[in-house]
Structure formats: structure tokens, C-alpha cells
Amino acid sequence: MDLLTMEYRAHEHAVTVLMQHFTGDPSQTRVLDVACGSGLVAKRMVELGFCQFVGVDASEGMLKEAKLTGLYQAVHHAVLGKQPLSVEKESFDVVTVAGAMNPGFIPVSAVREFYEATRPGGLVCMSRGNYPVQSTSLTTRRWRKRWPRWRPRVCGLDSQPPRSKDIWPTTFM
């Protein structure tokens, strides 16, 4: 399926919400694009003046696609939740996770790593996709109810990252 057929817009929504909170100089901003896929977030952010990207994805094939864009200074393979996020702590001004915060994708346990990668005062923006969910389990229903479709989250980072249960329902840990 292509993105138009799926009406996939998580990357657009994430960047739109991020820009409502972003106050820095895009050209000087270092961005970690988690679940970078084919580079949709970076492509959108380049239009707004951003130019420093590091991508992370669980798929080697998607990392190849991201490299082909020429937008990423580095890409890293990591299956988050099973492997650590292989980036330096406090080294990014912005961390984006677009379309991957769904059941069966990136686990909640990885959220703390996003904050650890972000500099104090930086932003973490997470959005979920509009993928069809096959499960009717109680956990999935609670998850979908508490985080409806197309509602990206942007969290400012002061000195301490929030505890996972402050931003995610306890049932998902």
C-alpha cells in the first residue's frame, strides 16, 4: 500500500505540532528521527529550514531508503525495546517519533531513551499512525481511548524526564 492510499499523515501532523512549540533556529537544530522509515519527517522539516538529522529505524530496508534521501548525517539500526537507542545522551535538540507509537511498534519502555537523548530544554514529539488495529484486547482498547488518532504529543524537557507513567497509562508498561 502506498501512503496516499493509506492516507498516512502522521509525519505531517507531528511536524505541524512540533512547530507550534519550537522556538529555536532550525538550521542549528539537531534532530533525532526515531522510526525514520523513508525519511518523511526529515523531508518535511527540511522545507522548514532544518538540516541536521540522525535517523534510527528497526528496518535495514528503511534505513537504506533514508540514506538515499541524502538528508541524514547518520543512520542507526535499533529494534527499540530489545536494543538500546545507540546515540549519545543529551545530544539532540528535537526527537521525533512519527507513526510508530502504536501497539506492536515501539514499546513504551523506549520513551525514557528519547528523553535521555534530548538536551535540557529540547523537545520530544511523538505521534501514532492510523494503522488498522486487529486486536480487541482490553489493553489495546484502553490505549486507543487514551491516545486518539492524529494527536501528536510534544513534551518540553527541563532537567528531569517524566516518568513513563506520567505520559502513558500504567497498563502499557
XYZ file of C-alpha atoms in Angstrom:
173
model
C 0.000 0.000 0.000
C 1.273 3.455 -0.705
C 0.956 6.362 1.679
C -1.716 8.158 -0.327
C -3.953 5.122 -0.329
C -3.497 4.738 3.431
C -3.987 8.490 3.957
C -0.881 8.372 6.138
C -0.160 11.798 7.580
C 1.465 11.110 10.954
C 4.680 12.813 9.787
C 2.808 15.962 8.725
C 0.850 16.154 11.960
C 3.940 15.580 14.084
C 5.901 18.356 12.364
C 2.928 20.747 12.493
C 2.507 20.249 16.245
C 6.253 20.390 16.828
C 6.448 23.757 15.078
C 3.746 25.149 17.360
C 6.187 24.659 20.244
C 9.572 25.116 18.565
C 11.324 28.438 19.171
C 14.914 27.803 18.064
C 16.867 28.280 14.867
C 16.026 25.332 12.588
C 19.404 25.486 10.832
C 21.215 24.995 14.159
C 18.883 22.291 15.485
C 19.995 18.681 15.734
C 17.087 16.272 15.141
C 16.856 12.594 16.047
C 14.272 10.981 13.781
C 13.210 7.744 15.506
C 11.464 5.218 13.241
C 12.719 7.379 10.369
C 11.454 4.997 7.702
C 11.900 6.524 4.269
C 12.611 9.976 5.681
C 9.179 11.618 5.563
C 9.742 13.646 8.750
C 13.148 14.888 7.577
C 11.763 15.779 4.137
C 9.031 17.872 5.762
C 11.417 19.508 8.235
C 13.931 20.432 5.512
C 11.175 22.556 3.958
C 11.134 24.495 7.247
C 14.908 25.064 7.384
C 16.127 22.070 9.428
C 19.233 20.385 8.081
C 20.847 18.208 10.794
C 19.278 14.738 11.049
C 20.180 11.393 12.565
C 17.814 8.530 11.793
C 17.023 5.369 13.743
C 14.889 2.502 12.477
C 14.352 -1.212 13.104
C 14.289 -1.956 9.375
C 17.536 -2.131 7.424
C 15.498 -1.606 4.242
C 14.002 1.614 5.567
C 17.425 2.826 6.676
C 18.625 2.348 3.084
C 15.675 4.448 1.911
C 16.503 7.126 4.479
C 20.147 7.212 3.346
C 19.042 7.666 -0.264
C 17.358 10.961 0.644
C 20.770 12.463 1.418
C 19.246 14.278 4.413
C 20.696 12.176 7.231
C 24.216 12.684 8.547
C 23.973 9.236 10.183
C 21.513 6.362 10.498
C 21.427 3.646 13.148
C 19.742 0.275 13.226
C 17.949 -0.500 16.501
C 14.965 -2.592 17.496
C 13.841 -0.377 20.350
C 12.773 -2.246 23.432
C 15.193 -5.043 22.580
C 18.249 -2.940 21.783
C 19.276 0.392 23.295
C 18.972 3.601 21.336
C 22.540 3.913 20.061
C 23.003 7.675 20.329
C 24.814 9.926 22.748
C 22.829 11.221 25.718
C 21.680 14.854 25.662
C 22.889 15.341 22.092
C 19.669 16.345 20.277
C 17.524 19.463 20.379
C 14.491 17.653 18.962
C 13.472 13.994 18.953
C 10.627 12.958 16.665
C 8.756 9.661 16.624
C 6.080 9.787 13.914
C 3.686 6.932 13.299
C 5.430 4.373 15.469
C 3.844 4.765 18.905
C 1.254 2.053 18.361
C 0.794 -1.359 19.965
C 3.263 -3.733 18.355
C 5.631 -0.986 17.202
C 7.902 0.913 19.627
C 7.264 -0.136 23.236
C 6.624 2.403 25.963
C 9.813 1.267 27.677
C 11.775 3.107 24.955
C 10.240 6.514 25.740
C 12.746 7.237 28.507
C 15.562 6.793 25.968
C 14.047 9.553 23.803
C 14.256 11.944 26.740
C 17.767 10.844 27.603
C 18.862 11.640 24.036
C 17.353 15.141 24.244
C 19.268 18.145 25.566
C 17.761 20.053 28.503
C 15.232 22.465 27.043
C 14.736 20.285 23.957
C 11.518 18.816 22.594
C 10.276 15.267 22.117
C 7.387 14.874 19.683
C 5.617 11.520 19.406
C 2.669 10.653 17.197
C 0.934 7.464 16.250
C -0.205 6.315 12.848
C -3.670 5.382 11.708
C -2.925 1.724 11.217
C -5.788 -0.729 11.475
C -5.565 -2.482 14.832
C -6.551 -6.128 14.721
C -6.547 -6.691 18.450
C -9.640 -6.111 20.539
C -7.798 -6.741 23.778
C -8.591 -4.593 26.774
C -5.083 -3.090 26.663
C -5.456 -2.046 23.020
C -8.892 -0.526 23.624
C -7.593 1.450 26.607
C -4.558 2.584 24.632
C -6.651 3.832 21.708
C -9.120 5.581 24.023
C -6.386 7.446 25.868
C -4.432 8.424 22.781
C -6.825 9.072 19.904
C -5.761 9.145 16.273
C -3.788 12.144 14.929
C -2.912 13.701 18.232
C 0.855 14.161 18.393
C 2.399 14.862 21.764
C 5.144 17.393 22.324
C 6.871 17.400 25.670
C 9.384 20.020 26.716
C 12.424 18.721 28.540
C 13.688 20.544 31.570
C 16.179 18.796 33.804
C 14.312 15.538 34.505
C 12.424 13.377 32.024
C 8.895 12.495 33.087
C 8.293 9.059 34.477
C 6.756 6.791 31.864
C 3.543 6.507 33.851
C 3.142 10.309 33.692
C 2.703 10.217 29.931
C 1.495 6.677 29.321
C -1.121 4.574 31.039
C 0.434 2.173 33.525
C -1.199 -0.769 31.761
C 1.168 -0.364 28.821
C 4.440 -0.730 30.698
